PDB file as gemmi writes it, atoms N, CA and C in Angstrom:
CRYST1    1.000    1.000    1.000  90.00  90.00  90.00 P 1                      
ATOM      1  N   MET A   1      15.292 -58.863   5.925  1.00  0.00           N  
ATOM      2  CA  MET A   1      14.853 -59.811   5.309  1.00  0.00           C  
ATOM      3  C   MET A   1      15.401 -61.266   4.228  1.00  0.00           C  
ATOM      4  N   PRO A   2      15.404 -62.065   4.127  1.00  0.00           N  
ATOM      5  CA  PRO A   2      15.987 -63.205   3.445  1.00  0.00           C  
ATOM      6  C   PRO A   2      15.832 -63.388   2.269  1.00  0.00           C  
ATOM      7  N   ARG A   3      16.488 -63.496   1.790  1.00  0.00           N  
ATOM      8  CA  ARG A   3      16.197 -63.568   0.111  1.00  0.00           C  
ATOM      9  C   ARG A   3      15.355 -64.926  -0.359  1.00  0.00           C  
ATOM     10  N   LEU A   4      15.894 -65.983   0.166  1.00  0.00           N  
ATOM     11  CA  LEU A   4      15.029 -67.069   0.487  1.00  0.00           C  
ATOM     12  C   LEU A   4      14.143 -67.814   0.949  1.00  0.00           C  
ATOM     13  N   ARG A   5      13.236 -68.342   0.779  1.00  0.00           N  
ATOM     14  CA  ARG A   5      11.748 -68.510   1.458  1.00  0.00           C  
ATOM     15  C   ARG A   5      12.466 -69.054   2.869  1.00  0.00           C  
ATOM     16  N   GLN A   6      11.672 -68.587   4.099  1.00  0.00           N  
ATOM     17  CA  GLN A   6      11.642 -69.229   4.922  1.00  0.00           C  
ATOM     18  C   GLN A   6      10.412 -70.678   5.345  1.00  0.00           C  
ATOM     19  N   VAL A   7      11.220 -71.293   5.997  1.00  0.00           N  
ATOM     20  CA  VAL A   7      10.180 -72.571   6.134  1.00  0.00           C  
ATOM     21  C   VAL A   7       9.663 -72.512   7.570  1.00  0.00           C  
ATOM     22  N   PRO A   8       8.160 -72.322   7.467  1.00  0.00           N  
ATOM     23  CA  PRO A   8       7.421 -72.414   8.683  1.00  0.00           C  
ATOM     24  C   PRO A   8       7.392 -73.681   9.245  1.00  0.00           C  
ATOM     25  N   ARG A   9       7.328 -73.503  10.552  1.00  0.00           N  
ATOM     26  CA  ARG A   9       6.912 -75.047  11.080  1.00  0.00           C  
ATOM     27  C   ARG A   9       6.152 -75.930  10.683  1.00  0.00           C  
ATOM     28  N   ALA A  10       4.481 -75.708  10.369  1.00  0.00           N  
ATOM     29  CA  ALA A  10       3.977 -76.978   9.209  1.00  0.00           C  
ATOM     30  C   ALA A  10       4.631 -77.368   8.289  1.00  0.00           C  
ATOM     31  N   GLU A  11       5.653 -76.769   7.903  1.00  0.00           N  
ATOM     32  CA  GLU A  11       6.700 -77.680   6.251  1.00  0.00           C  
ATOM     33  C   GLU A  11       7.567 -78.410   6.861  1.00  0.00           C  
ATOM     34  N   ALA A  12       8.808 -77.736   8.123  1.00  0.00           N  
ATOM     35  CA  ALA A  12       9.672 -78.130   8.669  1.00  0.00           C  
ATOM     36  C   ALA A  12       9.770 -79.753   8.326  1.00  0.00           C  
ATOM     37  N   ASP A  13      11.006 -80.312   8.065  1.00  0.00           N  
ATOM     38  CA  ASP A  13      11.416 -81.443   8.488  1.00  0.00           C  
ATOM     39  C   ASP A  13      11.324 -81.724   9.603  1.00  0.00           C  
ATOM     40  N   ALA A  14      11.332 -83.253   9.849  1.00  0.00           N  
ATOM     41  CA  ALA A  14      11.284 -83.310  11.233  1.00  0.00           C  
ATOM     42  C   ALA A  14      12.631 -83.745  12.398  1.00  0.00           C  
ATOM     43  N   SER A  15      13.729 -83.509  11.851  1.00  0.00           N  
ATOM     44  CA  SER A  15      14.377 -83.508  12.316  1.00  0.00           C  
ATOM     45  C   SER A  15      15.153 -81.633  12.240  1.00  0.00           C  
ATOM     46  N   VAL A  16      14.351 -80.805  12.104  1.00  0.00           N  
ATOM     47  CA  VAL A  16      14.512 -79.673  12.520  1.00  0.00           C  
ATOM     48  C   VAL A  16      13.699 -78.754  13.679  1.00  0.00           C  
ATOM     49  N   ILE A  17      12.557 -79.475  13.728  1.00  0.00           N  
ATOM     50  CA  ILE A  17      11.658 -79.477  14.490  1.00  0.00           C  
ATOM     51  C   ILE A  17      12.205 -79.204  16.009  1.00  0.00           C  
ATOM     52  N   PRO A  18      12.904 -79.878  16.913  1.00  0.00           N  
ATOM     53  CA  PRO A  18      13.781 -79.663  18.076  1.00  0.00           C  
ATOM     54  C   PRO A  18      14.623 -78.785  18.001  1.00  0.00           C  
ATOM     55  N   VAL A  19      15.258 -78.115  17.012  1.00  0.00           N  
ATOM     56  CA  VAL A  19      15.656 -77.264  17.566  1.00  0.00           C  
ATOM     57  C   VAL A  19      14.944 -75.847  17.299  1.00  0.00           C  
ATOM     58  N   TYR A  20      13.311 -75.715  16.060  1.00  0.00           N  
ATOM     59  CA  TYR A  20      12.423 -75.062  16.279  1.00  0.00           C  
ATOM     60  C   TYR A  20      12.275 -74.658  17.830  1.00  0.00           C  
ATOM     61  N   ASP A  21      11.890 -75.911  18.769  1.00  0.00           N  
ATOM     62  CA  ASP A  21      11.719 -76.248  19.838  1.00  0.00           C  
ATOM     63  C   ASP A  21      12.273 -75.618  21.319  1.00  0.00           C  
ATOM     64  N   LEU A  22      13.433 -75.613  20.489  1.00  0.00           N  
ATOM     65  CA  LEU A  22      14.667 -74.684  21.369  1.00  0.00           C  
ATOM     66  C   LEU A  22      14.268 -73.608  21.266  1.00  0.00           C  
ATOM     67  N   LEU A  23      14.341 -73.235  20.241  1.00  0.00           N  
ATOM     68  CA  LEU A  23      15.046 -71.505  19.895  1.00  0.00           C  
ATOM     69  C   LEU A  23      13.371 -70.848  20.149  1.00  0.00           C  
ATOM     70  N   PHE A  24      12.454 -70.836  19.466  1.00  0.00           N  
ATOM     71  CA  PHE A  24      11.080 -70.618  19.375  1.00  0.00           C  
ATOM     72  C   PHE A  24      10.193 -70.906  20.240  1.00  0.00           C  
ATOM     73  N   GLY A  25      10.257 -72.153  21.308  1.00  0.00           N  
ATOM     74  CA  GLY A  25       8.885 -72.878  21.503  1.00  0.00           C  
ATOM     75  C   GLY A  25       8.169 -73.212  20.821  1.00  0.00           C  
ATOM     76  N   ASP A  26       6.929 -72.562  21.217  1.00  0.00           N  
ATOM     77  CA  ASP A  26       6.197 -73.675  20.286  1.00  0.00           C  
ATOM     78  C   ASP A  26       5.210 -73.463  19.174  1.00  0.00           C  
ATOM     79  N   ARG A  27       5.951 -71.357  19.040  1.00  0.00           N  
ATOM     80  CA  ARG A  27       5.644 -70.736  18.142  1.00  0.00           C  
ATOM     81  C   ARG A  27       6.330 -71.458  16.513  1.00  0.00           C  
ATOM     82  N   ASP A  28       5.475 -70.446  16.057  1.00  0.00           N  
ATOM     83  CA  ASP A  28       5.457 -70.672  14.274  1.00  0.00           C  
ATOM     84  C   ASP A  28       6.813 -69.812  13.878  1.00  0.00           C  
ATOM     85  N   PRO A  29       7.576 -69.839  13.684  1.00  0.00           N  
ATOM     86  CA  PRO A  29       9.314 -68.933  14.132  1.00  0.00           C  
ATOM     87  C   PRO A  29       8.970 -67.977  12.483  1.00  0.00           C  
ATOM     88  N   VAL A  30       8.007 -68.606  11.232  1.00  0.00           N  
ATOM     89  CA  VAL A  30       7.917 -67.595  10.271  1.00  0.00           C  
ATOM     90  C   VAL A  30       7.091 -66.328  10.424  1.00  0.00           C  
ATOM     91  N   ALA A  31       5.622 -67.328  10.933  1.00  0.00           N  
ATOM     92  CA  ALA A  31       4.714 -66.539  11.979  1.00  0.00           C  
ATOM     93  C   ALA A  31       4.872 -65.019  12.771  1.00  0.00           C  
ATOM     94  N   GLN A  32       5.363 -65.806  13.592  1.00  0.00           N  
ATOM     95  CA  GLN A  32       5.905 -64.651  15.128  1.00  0.00           C  
ATOM     96  C   GLN A  32       7.201 -64.969  15.223  1.00  0.00           C  
ATOM     97  N   PRO A  33       7.979 -64.559  14.484  1.00  0.00           N  
ATOM     98  CA  PRO A  33       9.775 -64.115  14.807  1.00  0.00           C  
ATOM     99  C   PRO A  33       9.961 -64.089  15.585  1.00  0.00           C  
ATOM    100  N   GLY A  34      11.145 -63.985  16.071  1.00  0.00           N  
ATOM    101  CA  GLY A  34      11.731 -63.485  17.228  1.00  0.00           C  
ATOM    102  C   GLY A  34      12.102 -64.710  18.055  1.00  0.00           C  
ATOM    103  N   THR A  35      13.323 -64.700  18.239  1.00  0.00           N  
ATOM    104  CA  THR A  35      14.845 -65.743  19.421  1.00  0.00           C  
ATOM    105  C   THR A  35      14.256 -64.885  20.846  1.00  0.00           C  
ATOM    106  N   ALA A  36      14.714 -65.617  21.775  1.00  0.00           N  
ATOM    107  CA  ALA A  36      14.736 -64.787  23.421  1.00  0.00           C  
ATOM    108  C   ALA A  36      15.687 -63.739  23.100  1.00  0.00           C  
ATOM    109  N   THR A  37      16.665 -63.996  22.274  1.00  0.00           N  
ATOM    110  CA  THR A  37      18.148 -63.017  22.589  1.00  0.00           C  
ATOM    111  C   THR A  37      17.686 -61.668  21.340  1.00  0.00           C  
ATOM    112  N   GLY A  38      16.602 -61.318  21.011  1.00  0.00           N  
ATOM    113  CA  GLY A  38      16.239 -60.361  20.517  1.00  0.00           C  
ATOM    114  C   GLY A  38      16.408 -60.296  18.807  1.00  0.00           C  
ATOM    115  N   THR A  39      16.879 -61.510  18.196  1.00  0.00           N  
ATOM    116  CA  THR A  39      17.193 -60.955  16.409  1.00  0.00           C  
ATOM    117  C   THR A  39      15.842 -62.348  16.170  1.00  0.00           C  
ATOM    118  N   PRO A  40      15.514 -61.926  14.608  1.00  0.00           N  
ATOM    119  CA  PRO A  40      14.248 -62.691  13.921  1.00  0.00           C  
ATOM    120  C   PRO A  40      14.623 -63.548  13.880  1.00  0.00           C  
ATOM    121  N   GLY A  41      16.050 -64.096  14.003  1.00  0.00           N  
ATOM    122  CA  GLY A  41      15.525 -66.380  13.911  1.00  0.00           C  
ATOM    123  C   GLY A  41      14.959 -66.718  12.248  1.00  0.00           C  
ATOM    124  N   ASP A  42      15.453 -65.674  11.966  1.00  0.00           N  
ATOM    125  CA  ASP A  42      15.782 -65.948  10.017  1.00  0.00           C  
ATOM    126  C   ASP A  42      16.440 -67.238   9.157  1.00  0.00           C  
ATOM    127  N   TRP A  43      17.380 -66.856  10.149  1.00  0.00           N  
ATOM    128  CA  TRP A  43      18.851 -67.805   9.644  1.00  0.00           C  
ATOM    129  C   TRP A  43      18.415 -68.874   9.684  1.00  0.00           C  
ATOM    130  N   TRP A  44      17.870 -69.609  11.050  1.00  0.00           N  
ATOM    131  CA  TRP A  44      17.383 -71.087  10.804  1.00  0.00           C  
ATOM    132  C   TRP A  44      16.313 -71.543  10.634  1.00  0.00           C  
ATOM    133  N   THR A  45      15.389 -70.197   9.827  1.00  0.00           N  
ATOM    134  CA  THR A  45      14.514 -71.009   9.006  1.00  0.00           C  
ATOM    135  C   THR A  45      14.720 -71.151   7.433  1.00  0.00           C  
ATOM    136  N   VAL A  46      15.391 -70.140   7.120  1.00  0.00           N  
ATOM    137  CA  VAL A  46      15.995 -70.005   5.846  1.00  0.00           C  
ATOM    138  C   VAL A  46      16.862 -72.165   6.025  1.00  0.00           C  
ATOM    139  N   PHE A  47      17.741 -71.862   6.478  1.00  0.00           N  
ATOM    140  CA  PHE A  47      18.167 -72.848   6.819  1.00  0.00           C  
ATOM    141  C   PHE A  47      17.970 -74.184   6.646  1.00  0.00           C  
ATOM    142  N   ALA A  48      16.712 -73.789   6.959  1.00  0.00           N  
ATOM    143  CA  ALA A  48      15.595 -75.595   6.999  1.00  0.00           C  
ATOM    144  C   ALA A  48      15.108 -75.845   5.923  1.00  0.00           C  
ATOM    145  N   LEU A  49      15.846 -74.937   5.108  1.00  0.00           N  
ATOM    146  CA  LEU A  49      15.058 -75.269   3.314  1.00  0.00           C  
ATOM    147  C   LEU A  49      15.963 -75.828   3.317  1.00  0.00           C  
ATOM    148  N   VAL A  50      17.093 -76.677   3.372  1.00  0.00           N  
ATOM    149  CA  VAL A  50      17.633 -78.310   3.354  1.00  0.00           C  
ATOM    150  C   VAL A  50      18.025 -78.655   4.582  1.00  0.00           C  
ATOM    151  N   PRO A  51      17.443 -79.525   4.733  1.00  0.00           N  
ATOM    152  CA  PRO A  51      17.679 -80.483   6.237  1.00  0.00           C  
ATOM    153  C   PRO A  51      19.068 -81.221   6.155  1.00  0.00           C  
ATOM    154  N   GLU A  52      19.056 -81.881   5.435  1.00  0.00           N  
ATOM    155  CA  GLU A  52      20.251 -81.761   5.659  1.00  0.00           C  
ATOM    156  C   GLU A  52      21.693 -81.040   5.786  1.00  0.00           C  
ATOM    157  N   ILE A  53      22.317 -79.648   5.373  1.00  0.00           N  
ATOM    158  CA  ILE A  53      22.309 -78.786   5.452  1.00  0.00           C  
ATOM    159  C   ILE A  53      22.078 -77.910   7.000  1.00  0.00           C  
ATOM    160  N   PHE A  54      20.570 -78.362   7.432  1.00  0.00           N  
ATOM    161  CA  PHE A  54      21.074 -77.800   8.662  1.00  0.00           C  
ATOM    162  C   PHE A  54      21.072 -78.155   9.375  1.00  0.00           C  
ATOM    163  N   GLU A  55      21.264 -79.706   9.721  1.00  0.00           N  
ATOM    164  CA  GLU A  55      21.662 -81.070  10.541  1.00  0.00           C  
ATOM    165  C   GLU A  55      23.078 -80.939  10.484  1.00  0.00           C  
ATOM    166  N   HIS A  56      24.035 -80.879   9.142  1.00  0.00           N  
ATOM    167  CA  HIS A  56      25.155 -80.402   9.248  1.00  0.00           C  
ATOM    168  C   HIS A  56      26.054 -79.064  10.187  1.00  0.00           C  
ATOM    169  N   ALA A  57      24.994 -77.862  10.166  1.00  0.00           N  
ATOM    170  CA  ALA A  57      25.551 -76.480  10.915  1.00  0.00           C  
ATOM    171  C   ALA A  57      24.977 -77.251  11.991  1.00  0.00           C  
ATOM    172  N   VAL A  58      24.268 -78.065  12.495  1.00  0.00           N  
ATOM    173  CA  VAL A  58      23.910 -77.726  14.425  1.00  0.00           C  
ATOM    174  C   VAL A  58      25.017 -78.953  14.440  1.00  0.00           C  
ATOM    175  N   ARG A  59      25.149 -79.997  13.728  1.00  0.00           N  
ATOM    176  CA  ARG A  59      26.444 -80.610  14.099  1.00  0.00           C  
ATOM    177  C   ARG A  59      27.488 -80.186  14.507  1.00  0.00           C  
ATOM    178  N   GLY A  60      28.090 -79.440  13.550  1.00  0.00           N  
ATOM    179  CA  GLY A  60      28.896 -77.931  13.348  1.00  0.00           C  
ATOM    180  C   GLY A  60      28.808 -77.725  14.645  1.00  0.00           C  
ATOM    181  N   PHE A  61      27.855 -76.783  15.517  1.00  0.00           N  
ATOM    182  CA  PHE A  61      27.887 -76.032  16.389  1.00  0.00           C  
ATOM    183  C   PHE A  61      27.689 -77.048  17.660  1.00  0.00           C  
ATOM    184  N   ALA A  62      27.449 -78.444  17.613  1.00  0.00           N  
ATOM    185  CA  ALA A  62      27.756 -78.964  18.970  1.00  0.00           C  
ATOM    186  C   ALA A  62      29.292 -78.961  19.082  1.00  0.00           C  
ATOM    187  N   LEU A  63      29.665 -79.579  17.773  1.00  0.00           N  
ATOM    188  CA  LEU A  63      31.322 -79.985  18.098  1.00  0.00           C  
ATOM    189  C   LEU A  63      31.876 -78.610  18.670  1.00  0.00           C  
ATOM    190  N   TYR A  64      31.733 -77.777  18.150  1.00  0.00           N  
ATOM    191  CA  TYR A  64      32.513 -76.363  18.539  1.00  0.00           C  
ATOM    192  C   TYR A  64      32.405 -76.826  20.397  1.00  0.00           C  
ATOM    193  N   ARG A  65      30.596 -76.243  20.628  1.00  0.00           N  
ATOM    194  CA  ARG A  65      30.876 -76.546  22.009  1.00  0.00           C  
ATOM    195  C   ARG A  65      31.191 -77.604  22.721  1.00  0.00           C  
ATOM    196  N   ASN A  66      31.529 -78.394  22.347  1.00  0.00           N  
ATOM    197  CA  ASN A  66      32.431 -79.920  22.957  1.00  0.00           C  
ATOM    198  C   ASN A  66      32.696 -79.272  24.054  1.00  0.00           C  
ATOM    199  N   PRO A  67      32.960 -79.284  24.909  1.00  0.00           N  
ATOM    200  CA  PRO A  67      33.644 -79.543  26.238  1.00  0.00           C  
ATOM    201  C   PRO A  67      34.828 -79.964  26.449  1.00  0.00           C  
ATOM    202  N   ALA A  68      35.226 -80.804  25.217  1.00  0.00           N  
ATOM    203  CA  ALA A  68      36.411 -81.149  24.959  1.00  0.00           C  
ATOM    204  C   ALA A  68      37.581 -80.717  23.912  1.00  0.00           C  
ATOM    205  N   ARG A  69      36.955 -79.183  23.793  1.00  0.00           N  
ATOM    206  CA  ARG A  69      37.592 -78.384  22.909  1.00  0.00           C  
ATOM    207  C   ARG A  69      39.023 -77.856  23.540  1.00  0.00           C  
ATOM    208  N   ALA A  70      39.816 -77.697  23.710  1.00  0.00           N  
ATOM    209  CA  ALA A  70      41.096 -77.116  23.601  1.00  0.00           C  
ATOM    210  C   ALA A  70      40.898 -75.929  24.404  1.00  0.00           C  
ATOM    211  N   LEU A  71      40.063 -74.660  23.584  1.00  0.00           N  
ATOM    212  CA  LEU A  71      39.441 -73.552  23.888  1.00  0.00           C  
ATOM    213  C   LEU A  71      38.968 -73.815  24.987  1.00  0.00           C  
ATOM    214  N   ASP A  72      39.354 -72.853  26.093  1.00  0.00           N  
ATOM    215  CA  ASP A  72      38.369 -72.903  26.869  1.00  0.00           C  
ATOM    216  C   ASP A  72      36.959 -71.842  26.812  1.00  0.00           C  
ATOM    217  N   ALA A  73      35.861 -73.089  27.275  1.00  0.00           N  
ATOM    218  CA  ALA A  73      34.674 -72.225  26.699  1.00  0.00           C  
ATOM    219  C   ALA A  73      34.674 -70.883  27.298  1.00  0.00           C  
ATOM    220  N   GLN A  74      34.754 -70.338  27.737  1.00  0.00           N  
ATOM    221  CA  GLN A  74      35.030 -68.875  28.510  1.00  0.00           C  
ATOM    222  C   GLN A  74      34.984 -67.990  27.618  1.00  0.00           C  
ATOM    223  N   LEU A  75      36.518 -68.228  27.258  1.00  0.00           N  
ATOM    224  CA  LEU A  75      37.666 -67.241  26.408  1.00  0.00           C  
ATOM    225  C   LEU A  75      37.208 -67.425  24.889  1.00  0.00           C  
ATOM    226  N   ARG A  76      36.393 -68.576  24.914  1.00  0.00           N  
ATOM    227  CA  ARG A  76      35.642 -68.720  23.224  1.00  0.00           C  
ATOM    228  C   ARG A  76      34.402 -67.913  23.247  1.00  0.00           C  
ATOM    229  N   GLU A  77      33.566 -67.469  23.860  1.00  0.00           N  
ATOM    230  CA  GLU A  77      32.535 -66.735  23.868  1.00  0.00           C  
ATOM    231  C   GLU A  77      32.974 -65.242  24.279  1.00  0.00           C  
ATOM    232  N   LEU A  78      33.816 -65.118  24.885  1.00  0.00           N  
ATOM    233  CA  LEU A  78      34.026 -63.751  24.979  1.00  0.00           C  
ATOM    234  C   LEU A  78      34.876 -62.903  23.771  1.00  0.00           C  
ATOM    235  N   ALA A  79      35.399 -64.066  23.327  1.00  0.00           N  
ATOM    236  CA  ALA A  79      36.142 -63.598  22.012  1.00  0.00           C  
ATOM    237  C   ALA A  79      34.920 -63.404  21.343  1.00  0.00           C  
ATOM    238  N   GLN A  80      34.092 -64.156  21.026  1.00  0.00           N  
ATOM    239  CA  GLN A  80      33.161 -64.545  19.644  1.00  0.00           C  
ATOM    240  C   GLN A  80      32.292 -62.768  20.206  1.00  0.00           C  
ATOM    241  N   THR A  81      31.769 -62.788  21.692  1.00  0.00           N  
ATOM    242  CA  THR A  81      30.860 -61.171  21.990  1.00  0.00           C  
ATOM    243  C   THR A  81      31.175 -60.275  21.402  1.00  0.00           C  
ATOM    244  N   ARG A  82      32.545 -59.692  21.728  1.00  0.00           N  
ATOM    245  CA  ARG A  82      33.757 -58.743  21.397  1.00  0.00           C  
ATOM    246  C   ARG A  82      33.652 -59.111  19.898  1.00  0.00           C  
ATOM    247  N   VAL A  83      33.963 -60.326  19.175  1.00  0.00           N  
ATOM    248  CA  VAL A  83      33.656 -59.700  17.469  1.00  0.00           C  
ATOM    249  C   VAL A  83      32.178 -59.050  16.856  1.00  0.00           C  
ATOM    250  N   GLY A  84      30.904 -59.815  17.498  1.00  0.00           N  
ATOM    251  CA  GLY A  84      30.107 -59.074  17.375  1.00  0.00           C  
ATOM    252  C   GLY A  84      29.792 -57.557  17.644  1.00  0.00           C  
ATOM    253  N   TRP A  85      30.107 -57.556  18.804  1.00  0.00           N  
ATOM    254  CA  TRP A  85      29.805 -56.070  19.233  1.00  0.00           C  
ATOM    255  C   TRP A  85      30.975 -55.306  18.514  1.00  0.00           C  
ATOM    256  N   ALA A  86      31.911 -55.618  17.771  1.00  0.00           N  
ATOM    257  CA  ALA A  86      33.214 -54.847  16.811  1.00  0.00           C  
ATOM    258  C   ALA A  86      32.159 -54.650  15.748  1.00  0.00           C  
ATOM    259  N   ARG A  87      31.523 -55.522  15.182  1.00  0.00           N  
ATOM    260  CA  ARG A  87      30.845 -55.900  14.157  1.00  0.00           C  
ATOM    261  C   ARG A  87      29.748 -55.133  13.349  1.00  0.00           C  
ATOM    262  N   ALA A  88      29.028 -55.198  14.698  1.00  0.00           N  
ATOM    263  CA  ALA A  88      27.520 -54.559  15.253  1.00  0.00           C  
ATOM    264  C   ALA A  88      27.426 -55.503  14.430  1.00  0.00           C  
ATOM    265  N   SER A  89      27.191 -56.997  14.863  1.00  0.00           N  
ATOM    266  CA  SER A  89      26.394 -57.805  14.757  1.00  0.00           C  
ATOM    267  C   SER A  89      25.429 -58.500  15.515  1.00  0.00           C  
ATOM    268  N   GLN A  90      24.288 -57.493  15.443  1.00  0.00           N  
ATOM    269  CA  GLN A  90      23.025 -58.072  16.588  1.00  0.00           C  
ATOM    270  C   GLN A  90      23.093 -59.924  16.361  1.00  0.00           C  
ATOM    271  N   PHE A  91      23.466 -60.537  15.810  1.00  0.00           N  
ATOM    272  CA  PHE A  91      22.896 -61.737  15.659  1.00  0.00           C  
ATOM    273  C   PHE A  91      24.067 -62.700  15.855  1.00  0.00           C  
ATOM    274  N   VAL A  92      25.324 -62.404  15.884  1.00  0.00           N  
ATOM    275  CA  VAL A  92      26.405 -62.773  16.622  1.00  0.00           C  
ATOM    276  C   VAL A  92      26.849 -62.327  17.918  1.00  0.00           C  
ATOM    277  N   PHE A  93      26.761 -60.870  18.460  1.00  0.00           N  
ATOM    278  CA  PHE A  93      26.719 -60.538  19.619  1.00  0.00           C  
ATOM    279  C   PHE A  93      25.764 -61.427  20.384  1.00  0.00           C  
ATOM    280  N   SER A  94      24.437 -61.645  20.468  1.00  0.00           N  
ATOM    281  CA  SER A  94      23.419 -62.041  20.835  1.00  0.00           C  
ATOM    282  C   SER A  94      23.176 -63.294  21.468  1.00  0.00           C  
ATOM    283  N   GLN A  95      23.912 -64.081  20.663  1.00  0.00           N  
ATOM    284  CA  GLN A  95      23.566 -65.308  20.364  1.00  0.00           C  
ATOM    285  C   GLN A  95      24.784 -65.768  21.767  1.00  0.00           C  
ATOM    286  N   HIS A  96      26.058 -64.471  21.660  1.00  0.00           N  
ATOM    287  CA  HIS A  96      27.414 -65.104  22.554  1.00  0.00           C  
ATOM    288  C   HIS A  96      27.309 -63.885  23.923  1.00  0.00           C  
ATOM    289  N   CYS A  97      26.322 -63.157  24.280  1.00  0.00           N  
ATOM    290  CA  CYS A  97      26.518 -62.071  25.243  1.00  0.00           C  
ATOM    291  C   CYS A  97      25.755 -62.914  26.341  1.00  0.00           C  
TER     292      CYS A  97                                                      
END                                                                             
């Protein structure tokens, strides 16, 4: 359970809604939590408290996943999956397996 309040769909900034749609479909992620990978999704709903920080994080993921990166995407995902497994992080493992 996060220490900070989660942002339900009805209160989310317009810039957050496309990411909510991608991860949660048309569900309210606070009322009906859970992502397709088995995590609660509360990382996203808490970050949505500050839309500028949420957008910054999403832009960072876009940069990180850009095909122009020097590190091969398959090796990157394999490394992150392994780290998630080694640290028993369901969140990291499930996002990269």
